[in-house]
Coordinates of C-alpha atoms in Angstrom, one line a residue:
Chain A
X1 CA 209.2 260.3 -43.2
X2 CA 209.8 258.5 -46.6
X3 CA 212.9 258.3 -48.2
X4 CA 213.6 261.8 -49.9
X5 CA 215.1 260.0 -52.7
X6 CA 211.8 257.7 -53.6
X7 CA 210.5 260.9 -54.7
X8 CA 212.6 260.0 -57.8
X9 CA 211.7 256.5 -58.4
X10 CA 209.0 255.8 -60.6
X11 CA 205.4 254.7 -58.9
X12 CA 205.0 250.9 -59.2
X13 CA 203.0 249.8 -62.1
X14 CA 199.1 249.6 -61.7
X15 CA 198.3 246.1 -61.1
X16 CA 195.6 244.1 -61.9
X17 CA 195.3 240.7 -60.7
X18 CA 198.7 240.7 -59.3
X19 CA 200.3 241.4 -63.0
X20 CA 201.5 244.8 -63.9
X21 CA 199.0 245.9 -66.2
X22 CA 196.4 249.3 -66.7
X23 CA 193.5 247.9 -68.4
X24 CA 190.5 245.4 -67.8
X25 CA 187.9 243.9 -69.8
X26 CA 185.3 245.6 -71.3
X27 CA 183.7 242.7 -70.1
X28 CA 184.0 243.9 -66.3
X29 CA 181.2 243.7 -64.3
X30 CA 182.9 247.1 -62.5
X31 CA 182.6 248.8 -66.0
X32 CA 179.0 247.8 -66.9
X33 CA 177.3 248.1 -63.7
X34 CA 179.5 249.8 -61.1
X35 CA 179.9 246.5 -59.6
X36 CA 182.2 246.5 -57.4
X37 CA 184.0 248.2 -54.5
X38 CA 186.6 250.4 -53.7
X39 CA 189.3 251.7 -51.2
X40 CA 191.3 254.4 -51.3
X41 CA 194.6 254.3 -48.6
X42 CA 197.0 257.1 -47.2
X43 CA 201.0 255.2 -47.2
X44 CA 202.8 257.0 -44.3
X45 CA 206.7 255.4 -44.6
X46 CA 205.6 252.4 -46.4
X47 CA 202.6 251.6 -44.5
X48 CA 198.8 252.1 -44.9
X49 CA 197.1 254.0 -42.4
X50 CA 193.8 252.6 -40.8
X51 CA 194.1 249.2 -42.6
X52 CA 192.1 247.7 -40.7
X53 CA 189.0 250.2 -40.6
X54 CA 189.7 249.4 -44.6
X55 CA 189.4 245.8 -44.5
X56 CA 186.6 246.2 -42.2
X57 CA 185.1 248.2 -44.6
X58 CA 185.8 246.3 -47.2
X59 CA 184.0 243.2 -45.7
X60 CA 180.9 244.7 -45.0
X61 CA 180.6 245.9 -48.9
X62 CA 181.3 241.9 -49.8
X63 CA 178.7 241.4 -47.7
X64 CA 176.2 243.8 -48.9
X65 CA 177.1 242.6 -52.6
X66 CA 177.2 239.1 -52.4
X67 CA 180.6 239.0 -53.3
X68 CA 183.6 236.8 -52.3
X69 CA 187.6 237.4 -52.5
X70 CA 190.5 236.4 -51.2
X71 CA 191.5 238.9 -48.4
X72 CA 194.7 237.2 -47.8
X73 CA 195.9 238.0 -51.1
X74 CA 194.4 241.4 -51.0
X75 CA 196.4 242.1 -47.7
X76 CA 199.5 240.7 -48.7
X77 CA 199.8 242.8 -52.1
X78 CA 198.7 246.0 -50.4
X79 CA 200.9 245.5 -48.0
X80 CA 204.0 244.8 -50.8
X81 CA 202.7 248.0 -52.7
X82 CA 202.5 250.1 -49.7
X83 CA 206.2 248.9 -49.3
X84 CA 207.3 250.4 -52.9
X85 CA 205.4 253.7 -52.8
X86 CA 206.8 255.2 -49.8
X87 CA 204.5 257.9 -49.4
X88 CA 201.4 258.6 -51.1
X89 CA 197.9 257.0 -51.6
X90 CA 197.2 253.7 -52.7
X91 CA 193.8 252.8 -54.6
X92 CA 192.1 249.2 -54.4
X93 CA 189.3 248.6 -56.7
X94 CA 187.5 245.2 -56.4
X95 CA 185.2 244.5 -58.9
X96 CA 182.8 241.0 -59.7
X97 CA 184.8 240.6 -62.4
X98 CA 183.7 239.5 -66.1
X99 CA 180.7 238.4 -67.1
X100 CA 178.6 238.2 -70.3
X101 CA 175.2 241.1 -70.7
X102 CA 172.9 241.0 -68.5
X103 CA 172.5 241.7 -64.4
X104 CA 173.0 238.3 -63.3
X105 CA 175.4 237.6 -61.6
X106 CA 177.7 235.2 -63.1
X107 CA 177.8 231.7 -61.4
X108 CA 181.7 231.2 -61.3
X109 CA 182.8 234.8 -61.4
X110 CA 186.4 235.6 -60.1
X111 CA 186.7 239.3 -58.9
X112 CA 189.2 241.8 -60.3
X113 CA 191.8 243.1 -58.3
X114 CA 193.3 246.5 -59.1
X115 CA 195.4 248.2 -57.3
X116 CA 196.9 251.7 -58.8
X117 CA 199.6 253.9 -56.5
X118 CA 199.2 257.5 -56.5
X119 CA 201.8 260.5 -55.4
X120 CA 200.6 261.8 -52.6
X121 CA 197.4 264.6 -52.3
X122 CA 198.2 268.2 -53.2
X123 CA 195.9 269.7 -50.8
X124 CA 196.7 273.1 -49.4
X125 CA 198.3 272.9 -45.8
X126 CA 196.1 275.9 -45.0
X127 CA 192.8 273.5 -45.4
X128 CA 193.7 272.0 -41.9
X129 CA 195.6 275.1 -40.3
X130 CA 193.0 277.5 -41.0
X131 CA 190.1 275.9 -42.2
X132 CA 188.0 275.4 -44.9
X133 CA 184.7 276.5 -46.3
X134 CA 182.0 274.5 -47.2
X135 CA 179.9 274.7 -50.7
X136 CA 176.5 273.8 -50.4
X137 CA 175.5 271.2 -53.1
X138 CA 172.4 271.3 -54.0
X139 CA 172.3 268.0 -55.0
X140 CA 170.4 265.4 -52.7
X141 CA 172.3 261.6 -51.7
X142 CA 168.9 258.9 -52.7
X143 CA 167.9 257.0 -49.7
X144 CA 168.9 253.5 -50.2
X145 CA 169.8 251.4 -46.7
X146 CA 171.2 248.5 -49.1
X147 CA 174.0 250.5 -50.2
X148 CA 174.7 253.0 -47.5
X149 CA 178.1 252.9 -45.8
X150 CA 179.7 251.1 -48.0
X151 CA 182.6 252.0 -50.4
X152 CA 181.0 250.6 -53.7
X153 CA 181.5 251.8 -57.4
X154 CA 178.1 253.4 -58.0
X155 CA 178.9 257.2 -57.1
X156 CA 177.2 259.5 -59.6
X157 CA 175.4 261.2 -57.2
X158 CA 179.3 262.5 -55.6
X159 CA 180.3 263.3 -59.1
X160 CA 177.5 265.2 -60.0
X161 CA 177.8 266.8 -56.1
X162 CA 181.0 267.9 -57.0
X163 CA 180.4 269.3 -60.1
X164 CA 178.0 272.4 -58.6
X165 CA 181.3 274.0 -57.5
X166 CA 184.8 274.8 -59.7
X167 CA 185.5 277.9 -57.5
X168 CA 189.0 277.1 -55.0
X169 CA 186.7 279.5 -52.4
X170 CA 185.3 276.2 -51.1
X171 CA 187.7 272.8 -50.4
X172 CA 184.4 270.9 -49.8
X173 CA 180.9 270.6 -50.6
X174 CA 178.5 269.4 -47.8
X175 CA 175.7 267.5 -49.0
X176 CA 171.9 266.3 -47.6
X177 CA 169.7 263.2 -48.3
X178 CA 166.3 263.6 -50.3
X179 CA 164.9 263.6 -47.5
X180 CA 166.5 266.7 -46.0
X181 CA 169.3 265.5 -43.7
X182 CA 173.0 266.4 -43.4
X183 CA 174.9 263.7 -44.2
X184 CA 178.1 264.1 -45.6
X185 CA 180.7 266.1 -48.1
X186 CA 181.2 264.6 -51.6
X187 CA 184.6 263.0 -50.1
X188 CA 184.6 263.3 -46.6
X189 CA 182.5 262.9 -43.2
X190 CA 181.3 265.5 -41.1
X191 CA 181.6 265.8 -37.5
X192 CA 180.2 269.0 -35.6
X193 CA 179.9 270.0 -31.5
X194 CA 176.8 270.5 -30.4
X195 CA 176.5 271.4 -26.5
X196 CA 178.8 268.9 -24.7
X197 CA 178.6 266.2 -27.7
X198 CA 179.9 265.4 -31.0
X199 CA 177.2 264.3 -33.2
X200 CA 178.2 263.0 -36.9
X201 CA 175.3 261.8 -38.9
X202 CA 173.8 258.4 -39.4
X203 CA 174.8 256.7 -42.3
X204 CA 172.4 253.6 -42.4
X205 CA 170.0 255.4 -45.4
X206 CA 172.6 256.5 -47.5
X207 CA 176.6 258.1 -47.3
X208 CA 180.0 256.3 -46.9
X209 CA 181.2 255.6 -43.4
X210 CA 184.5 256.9 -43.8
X211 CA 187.7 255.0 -42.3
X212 CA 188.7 258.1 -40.4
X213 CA 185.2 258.6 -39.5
X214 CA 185.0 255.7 -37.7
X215 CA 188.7 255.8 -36.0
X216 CA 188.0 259.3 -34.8
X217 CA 184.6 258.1 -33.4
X218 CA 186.8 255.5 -31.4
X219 CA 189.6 257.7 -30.5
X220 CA 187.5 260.5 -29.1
X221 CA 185.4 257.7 -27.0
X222 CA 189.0 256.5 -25.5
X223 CA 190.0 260.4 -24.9
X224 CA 186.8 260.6 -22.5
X225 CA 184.9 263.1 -25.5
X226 CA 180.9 261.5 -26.3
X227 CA 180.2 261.4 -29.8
X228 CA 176.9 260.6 -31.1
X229 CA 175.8 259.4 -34.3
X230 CA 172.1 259.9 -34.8
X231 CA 169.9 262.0 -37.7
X232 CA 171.2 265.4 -38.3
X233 CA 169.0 268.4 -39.4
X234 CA 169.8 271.2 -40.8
X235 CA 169.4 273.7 -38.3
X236 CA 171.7 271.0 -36.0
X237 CA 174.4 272.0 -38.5
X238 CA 174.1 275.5 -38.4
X239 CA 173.5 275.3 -34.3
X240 CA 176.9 273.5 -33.7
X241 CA 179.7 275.6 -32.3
X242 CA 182.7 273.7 -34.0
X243 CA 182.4 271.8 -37.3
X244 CA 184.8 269.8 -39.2
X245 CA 185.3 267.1 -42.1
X246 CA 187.2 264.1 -42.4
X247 CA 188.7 261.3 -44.3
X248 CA 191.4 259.1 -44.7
X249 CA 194.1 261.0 -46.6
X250 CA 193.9 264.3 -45.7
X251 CA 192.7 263.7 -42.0
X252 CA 191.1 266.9 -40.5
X253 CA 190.0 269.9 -41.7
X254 CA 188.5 272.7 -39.2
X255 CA 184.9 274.1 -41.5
X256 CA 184.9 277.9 -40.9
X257 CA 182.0 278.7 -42.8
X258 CA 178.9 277.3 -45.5
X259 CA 176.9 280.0 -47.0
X260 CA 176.1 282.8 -44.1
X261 CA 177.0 280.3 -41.8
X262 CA 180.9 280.9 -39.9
X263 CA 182.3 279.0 -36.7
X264 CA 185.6 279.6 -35.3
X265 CA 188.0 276.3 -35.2
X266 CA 187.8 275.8 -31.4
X267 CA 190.3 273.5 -29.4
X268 CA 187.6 269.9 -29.3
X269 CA 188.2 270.9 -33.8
X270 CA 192.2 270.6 -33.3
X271 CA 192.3 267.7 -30.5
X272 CA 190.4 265.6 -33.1
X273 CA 193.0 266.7 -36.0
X274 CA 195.9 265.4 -33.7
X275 CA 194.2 262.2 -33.1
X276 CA 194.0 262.1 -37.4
X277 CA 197.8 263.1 -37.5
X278 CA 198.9 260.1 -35.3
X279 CA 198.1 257.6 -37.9
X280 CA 198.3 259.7 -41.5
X281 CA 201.7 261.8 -40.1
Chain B
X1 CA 165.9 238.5 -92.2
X2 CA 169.4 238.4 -91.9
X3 CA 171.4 236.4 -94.6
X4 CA 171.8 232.8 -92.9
X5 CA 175.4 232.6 -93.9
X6 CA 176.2 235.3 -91.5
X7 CA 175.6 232.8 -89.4
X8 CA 179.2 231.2 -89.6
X9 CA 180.7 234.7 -89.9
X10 CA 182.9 235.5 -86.4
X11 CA 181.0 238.7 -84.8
X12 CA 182.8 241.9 -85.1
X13 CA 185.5 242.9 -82.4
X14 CA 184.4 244.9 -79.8
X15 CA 185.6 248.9 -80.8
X16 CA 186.6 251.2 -78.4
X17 CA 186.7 254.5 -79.9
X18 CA 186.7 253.2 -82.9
X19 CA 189.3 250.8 -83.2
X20 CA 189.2 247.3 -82.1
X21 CA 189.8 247.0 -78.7
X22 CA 188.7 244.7 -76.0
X23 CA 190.2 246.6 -73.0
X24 CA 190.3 250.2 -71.5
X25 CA 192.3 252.1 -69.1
X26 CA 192.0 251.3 -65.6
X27 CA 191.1 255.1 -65.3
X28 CA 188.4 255.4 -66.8
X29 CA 185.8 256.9 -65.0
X30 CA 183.3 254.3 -66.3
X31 CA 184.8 252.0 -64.2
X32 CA 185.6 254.2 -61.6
X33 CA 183.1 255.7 -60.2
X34 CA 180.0 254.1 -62.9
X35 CA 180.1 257.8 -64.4
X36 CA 178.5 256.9 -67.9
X37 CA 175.3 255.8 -69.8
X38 CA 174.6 252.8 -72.0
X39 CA 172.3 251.2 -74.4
X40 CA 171.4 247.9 -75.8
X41 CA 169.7 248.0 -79.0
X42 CA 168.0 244.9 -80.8
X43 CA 169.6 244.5 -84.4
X44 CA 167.3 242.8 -87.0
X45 CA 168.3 242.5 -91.0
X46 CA 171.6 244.8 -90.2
X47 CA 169.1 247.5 -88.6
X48 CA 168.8 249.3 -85.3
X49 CA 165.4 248.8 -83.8
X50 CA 164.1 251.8 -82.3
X51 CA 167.4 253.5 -82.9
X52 CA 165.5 256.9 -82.5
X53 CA 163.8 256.2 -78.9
X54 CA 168.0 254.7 -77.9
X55 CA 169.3 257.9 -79.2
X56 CA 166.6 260.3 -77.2
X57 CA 167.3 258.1 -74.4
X58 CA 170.9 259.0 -75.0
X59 CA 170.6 262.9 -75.2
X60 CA 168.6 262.8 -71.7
X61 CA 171.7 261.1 -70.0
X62 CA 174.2 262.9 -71.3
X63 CA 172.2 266.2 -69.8
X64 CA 171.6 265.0 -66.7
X65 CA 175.4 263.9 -66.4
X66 CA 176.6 266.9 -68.3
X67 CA 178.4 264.8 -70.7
X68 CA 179.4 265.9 -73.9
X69 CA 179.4 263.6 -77.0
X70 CA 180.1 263.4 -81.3
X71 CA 176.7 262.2 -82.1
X72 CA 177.2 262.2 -85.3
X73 CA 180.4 259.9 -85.0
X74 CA 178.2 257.3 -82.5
X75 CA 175.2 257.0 -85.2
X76 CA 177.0 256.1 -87.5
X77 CA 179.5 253.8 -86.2
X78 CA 176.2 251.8 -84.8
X79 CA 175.1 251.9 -88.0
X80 CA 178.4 250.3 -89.4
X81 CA 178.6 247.5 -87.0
X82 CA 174.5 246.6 -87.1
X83 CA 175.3 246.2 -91.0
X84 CA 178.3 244.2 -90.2
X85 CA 176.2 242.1 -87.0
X86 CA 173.2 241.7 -89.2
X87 CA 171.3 240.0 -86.5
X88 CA 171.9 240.0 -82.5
X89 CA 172.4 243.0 -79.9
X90 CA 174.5 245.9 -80.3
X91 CA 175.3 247.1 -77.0
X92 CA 177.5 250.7 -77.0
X93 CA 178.6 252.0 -73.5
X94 CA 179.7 255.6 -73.5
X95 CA 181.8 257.1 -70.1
X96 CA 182.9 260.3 -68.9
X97 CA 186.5 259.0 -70.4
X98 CA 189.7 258.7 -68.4
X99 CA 190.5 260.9 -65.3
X100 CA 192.8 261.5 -62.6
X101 CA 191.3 260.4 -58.8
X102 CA 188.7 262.1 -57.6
X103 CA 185.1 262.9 -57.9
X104 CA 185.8 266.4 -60.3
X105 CA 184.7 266.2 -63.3
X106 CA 187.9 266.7 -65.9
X107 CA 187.6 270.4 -67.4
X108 CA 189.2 268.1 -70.9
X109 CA 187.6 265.1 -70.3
X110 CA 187.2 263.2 -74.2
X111 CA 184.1 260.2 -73.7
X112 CA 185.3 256.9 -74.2
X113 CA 182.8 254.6 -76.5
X114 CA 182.9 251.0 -76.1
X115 CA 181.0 249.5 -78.9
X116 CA 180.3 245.6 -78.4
X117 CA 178.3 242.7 -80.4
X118 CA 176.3 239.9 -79.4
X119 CA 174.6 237.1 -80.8
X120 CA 170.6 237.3 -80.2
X121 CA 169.3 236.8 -77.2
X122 CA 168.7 233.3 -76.1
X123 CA 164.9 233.5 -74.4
X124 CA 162.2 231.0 -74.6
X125 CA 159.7 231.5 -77.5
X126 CA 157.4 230.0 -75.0
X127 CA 157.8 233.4 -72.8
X128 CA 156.4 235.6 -75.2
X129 CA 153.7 233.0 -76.8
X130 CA 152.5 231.4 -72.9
X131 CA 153.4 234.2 -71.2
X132 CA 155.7 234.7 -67.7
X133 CA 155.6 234.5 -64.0
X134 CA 157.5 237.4 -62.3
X135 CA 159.5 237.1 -59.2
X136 CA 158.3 239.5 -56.2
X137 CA 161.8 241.2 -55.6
X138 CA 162.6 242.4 -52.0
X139 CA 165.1 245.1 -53.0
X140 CA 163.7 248.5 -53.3
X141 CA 164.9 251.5 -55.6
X142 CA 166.2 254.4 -53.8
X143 CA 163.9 257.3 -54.9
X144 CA 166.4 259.5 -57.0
X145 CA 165.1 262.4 -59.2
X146 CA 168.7 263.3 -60.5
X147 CA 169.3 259.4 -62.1
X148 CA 165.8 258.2 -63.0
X149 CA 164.9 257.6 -66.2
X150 CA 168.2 257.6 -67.8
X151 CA 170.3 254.3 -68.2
X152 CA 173.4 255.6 -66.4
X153 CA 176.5 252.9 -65.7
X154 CA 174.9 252.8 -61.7
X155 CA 173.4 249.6 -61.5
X156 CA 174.0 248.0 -58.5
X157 CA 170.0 248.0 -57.2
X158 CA 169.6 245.9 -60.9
X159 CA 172.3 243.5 -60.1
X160 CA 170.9 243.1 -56.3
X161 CA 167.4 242.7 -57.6
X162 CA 168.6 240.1 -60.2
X163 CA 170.3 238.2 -57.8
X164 CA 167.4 237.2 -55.5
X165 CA 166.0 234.6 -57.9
X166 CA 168.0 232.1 -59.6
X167 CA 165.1 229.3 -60.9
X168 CA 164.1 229.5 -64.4
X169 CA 160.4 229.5 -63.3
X170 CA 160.2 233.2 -62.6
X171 CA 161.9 234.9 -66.2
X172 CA 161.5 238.5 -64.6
X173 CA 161.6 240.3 -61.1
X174 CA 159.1 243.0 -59.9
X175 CA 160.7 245.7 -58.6
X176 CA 159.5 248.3 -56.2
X177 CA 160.6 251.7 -55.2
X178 CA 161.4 252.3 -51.2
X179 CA 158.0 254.3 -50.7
X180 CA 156.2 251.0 -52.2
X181 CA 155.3 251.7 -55.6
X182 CA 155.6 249.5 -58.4
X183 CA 158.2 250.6 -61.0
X184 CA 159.8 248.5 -62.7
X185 CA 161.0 244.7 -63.4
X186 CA 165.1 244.3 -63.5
X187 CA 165.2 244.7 -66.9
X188 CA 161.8 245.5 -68.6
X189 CA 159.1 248.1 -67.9
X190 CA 155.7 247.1 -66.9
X191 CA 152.3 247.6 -68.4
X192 CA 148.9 247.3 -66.8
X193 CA 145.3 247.3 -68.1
X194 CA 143.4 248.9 -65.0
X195 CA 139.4 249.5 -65.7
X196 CA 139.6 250.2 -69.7
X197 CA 143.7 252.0 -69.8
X198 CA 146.9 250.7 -69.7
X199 CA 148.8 252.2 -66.9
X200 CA 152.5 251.9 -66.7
X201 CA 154.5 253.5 -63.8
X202 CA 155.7 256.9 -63.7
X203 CA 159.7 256.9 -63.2
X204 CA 160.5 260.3 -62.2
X205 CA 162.1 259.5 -58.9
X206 CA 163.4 256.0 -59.9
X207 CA 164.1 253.1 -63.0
X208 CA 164.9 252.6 -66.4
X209 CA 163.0 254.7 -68.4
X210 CA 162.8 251.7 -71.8
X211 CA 162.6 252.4 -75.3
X212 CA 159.9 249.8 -75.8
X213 CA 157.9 251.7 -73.2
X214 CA 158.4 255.0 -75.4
X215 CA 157.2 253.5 -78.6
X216 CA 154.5 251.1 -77.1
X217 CA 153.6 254.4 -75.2
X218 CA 153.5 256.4 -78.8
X219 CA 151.8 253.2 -80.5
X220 CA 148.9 252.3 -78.6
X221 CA 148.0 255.7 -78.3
X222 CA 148.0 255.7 -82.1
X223 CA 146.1 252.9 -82.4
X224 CA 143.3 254.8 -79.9
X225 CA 144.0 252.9 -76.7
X226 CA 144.6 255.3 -73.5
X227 CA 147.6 255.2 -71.7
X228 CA 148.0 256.7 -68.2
X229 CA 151.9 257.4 -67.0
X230 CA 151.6 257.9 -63.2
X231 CA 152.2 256.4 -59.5
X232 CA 151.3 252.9 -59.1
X233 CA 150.5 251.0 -56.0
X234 CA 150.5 247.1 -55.0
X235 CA 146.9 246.7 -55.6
X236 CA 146.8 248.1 -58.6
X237 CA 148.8 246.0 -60.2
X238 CA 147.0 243.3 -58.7
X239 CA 143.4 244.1 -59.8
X240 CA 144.3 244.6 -63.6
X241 CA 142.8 242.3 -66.0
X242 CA 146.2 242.1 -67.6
X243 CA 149.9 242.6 -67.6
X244 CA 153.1 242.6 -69.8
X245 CA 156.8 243.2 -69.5
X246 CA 158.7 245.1 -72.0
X247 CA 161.9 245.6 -73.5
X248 CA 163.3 246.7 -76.6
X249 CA 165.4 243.4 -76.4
X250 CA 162.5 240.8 -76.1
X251 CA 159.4 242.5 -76.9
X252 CA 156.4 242.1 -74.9
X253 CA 156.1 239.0 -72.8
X254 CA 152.8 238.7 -70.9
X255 CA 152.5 238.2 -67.5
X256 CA 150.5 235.2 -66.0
X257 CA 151.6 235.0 -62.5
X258 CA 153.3 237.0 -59.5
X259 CA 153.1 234.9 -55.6
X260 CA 149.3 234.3 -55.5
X261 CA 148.4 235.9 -57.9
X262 CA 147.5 235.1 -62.0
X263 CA 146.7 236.9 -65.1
X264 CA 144.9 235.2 -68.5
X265 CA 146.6 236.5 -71.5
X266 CA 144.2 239.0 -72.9
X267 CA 143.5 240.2 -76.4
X268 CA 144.8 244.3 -75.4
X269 CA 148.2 242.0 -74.7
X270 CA 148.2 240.8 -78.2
X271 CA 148.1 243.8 -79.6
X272 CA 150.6 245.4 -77.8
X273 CA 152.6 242.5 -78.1
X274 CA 152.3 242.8 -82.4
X275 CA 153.0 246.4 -82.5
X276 CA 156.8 245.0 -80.5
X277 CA 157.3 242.7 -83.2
X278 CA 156.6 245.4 -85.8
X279 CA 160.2 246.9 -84.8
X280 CA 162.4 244.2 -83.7
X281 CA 160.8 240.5 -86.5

């Protein structure tokens, strides 16, 4: 555990660039086109959980945007910032930094760097003890294989997602492709037992692949379970005997019910939330 | 035109909110999570062009992001800083304002509105008077019914599309969506004669739905020429007898060449091409 008296200290500054400052350019490239990417990290005791599902993360989006920074720098002040919070969830935006109008991308652009420390989440302990349900969103994730997976700034579609619901009936609202598929909640993965296996969707058309998503799909390979990750239809959902969702800071919650649909949280739903407690507790 | 001297005059600060401001909050949502609209709007002798088609445009994103705005406040505070640009490109961003993490919309979220000045827009004469050759992008447009039309702060598929071509022999990019159809270029709309119409795409599912292409849409139909909104295929645009590009920016610029194939500049072009510089000469 963190020091009970950090609680009292105030959060570090957000930085940008390395200075302590809270604004950027309206020049930014993140501002005008969503360009850019993001992380968002659980601190346990001073450290970030999953780092390196983040950075691996976080090098696929350079990839998929043609972008370039220097990771070394990135690690080393995440690291110094995890150090000062303590406890509680660190935010790293990476954008392509300024530029004048216009798409292009600017020959000798230098990304910017902002990281902002947050207390920790106020979720309800009951989400992972006894389960949540899931709203149905009606709105459908576009299919776009040049994007999906990745953590970038474009992500209308998960606030307009999460705008269908302002009930507290439902922690999470699970949400298809156009095309019909189950994919993913606005802010978390989805994994769900069916038979022997558990099967979590494909991400390659659209969705984030989720840090904890990935860990767990590692974790329950090396604790003997089989998960699969293949195309999920609806009726796979709604066929599944144990459901949860996932991500990063909040780790795992059991899904007792979407719509007509309810499951009881069986003991494959709470061996997964241990493995998700080992890094984020 | 714009009195010469004006020349020499330094262009108005950039507002935010109306004050001059270059910067905003590292929590604004615009930024964030792209969760905002824009428009760039052509300023000629201290004027808006098309100010009407930008502010229709405007209404239709803030519905389908269920924004809220002062209207009133935004038209005239354009109107103020086209008197004070006099000539060049008024370009106002408006976003969902600041907010704490997290996809949920703010119940009290207050817009932020970034105002910003340009000089005009440096393009060859020689694009609208010879024509252009368009780049054959490979990056699709995900098909998505919620986004299209509006010109929301997402614009990663733009940036990617705009990034594929870097020689000043192509002056636009071709964009398709991922079930094939023609849509788009990265910054224009596109125009067709097939048989005795002009066709231009239909962007329900995908692209930028362009003030140009509203009031080119409005004018040749009141000038008696028949013009057909609706799915377009490869080959279509390949068999018509001509082609132009469109923005409210620019104009019209005809279109000569794409890969293999080439266009003459034809006298339906012209036309189109006078009833642009009605608005924005």
């Amino acid at each position: 555990m963190a020091d009970p008296s950090l609680d009292n200290l105030q959060l570090p500054q957000t930085m940008v660039n390395g200075q302590q400052r809270s604004e950027v350019s309206v020049l930014d490239r993140g501002l005008a086109y969503g360009d850019g990417l993001f992380e968002t990290m659980r601190v346990v005791d001073g450290r970030i959980a999953l780092l390196d599902y983040h950075l691996a993360r976080l090098r696929r989006g350079l990839l998929a945007l043609k972008m370039d920074a220097d990771q070394t720098a990135i690690i080393s002040e995440l690291n110094a910032l995890a150090g000062q919070l303590g406890d509680g969830v660190l935010k790293m935006t990476l954008t392509r930094g300024i530029g004048k109008r216009g798409y292009g991308i600017p020959a000798q652009a230098q990304p910017t760097r902002i990281c902002q420390s947050f207390a920790p989440t106020g979720y309800p302990i009951e989400n992972a003890r006894t389960g949540i349900r899931l709203f149905e969103c009606q709105t459908r994730l576009a299919v776009q294989p040049l994007l999906a997976g990745i953590k970038h700034l474009n992500r209308l579609e998960q606030v307009l997602a999460r705008s269908e619901w302002s009930d507290s009936i439902h922690a999470e609202g699970m949400v298809r492709d156009t095309l019909g598929n189950v994919i993913e909640c606005t802010m978390s993965n989805l994994f769900m037992l069916h038979g022997e296996r558990w099967v979590t969707p494909d991400l390659s058309g659209c969705g984030v692949q989720g840090v904890m998503r990935d860990y767990l799909i590692d974790r329950l390979g090396q604790a003997g379970e089989s998960v699969e990750v293949r195309k999920v239809d609806f009726s796979t959902l709604l066929e599944s005997t144990e459901v949860f969702c996932c991500n990063s800071l909040y780790g795992v919650w059991p899904v007792i019910g979407l719509a007509d649909t309810s499951w009881s949280i069986g003991s494959r739903t709470r061996q997964a939330q241990r493995l998700a407690e080992q890094v984020i507790k």
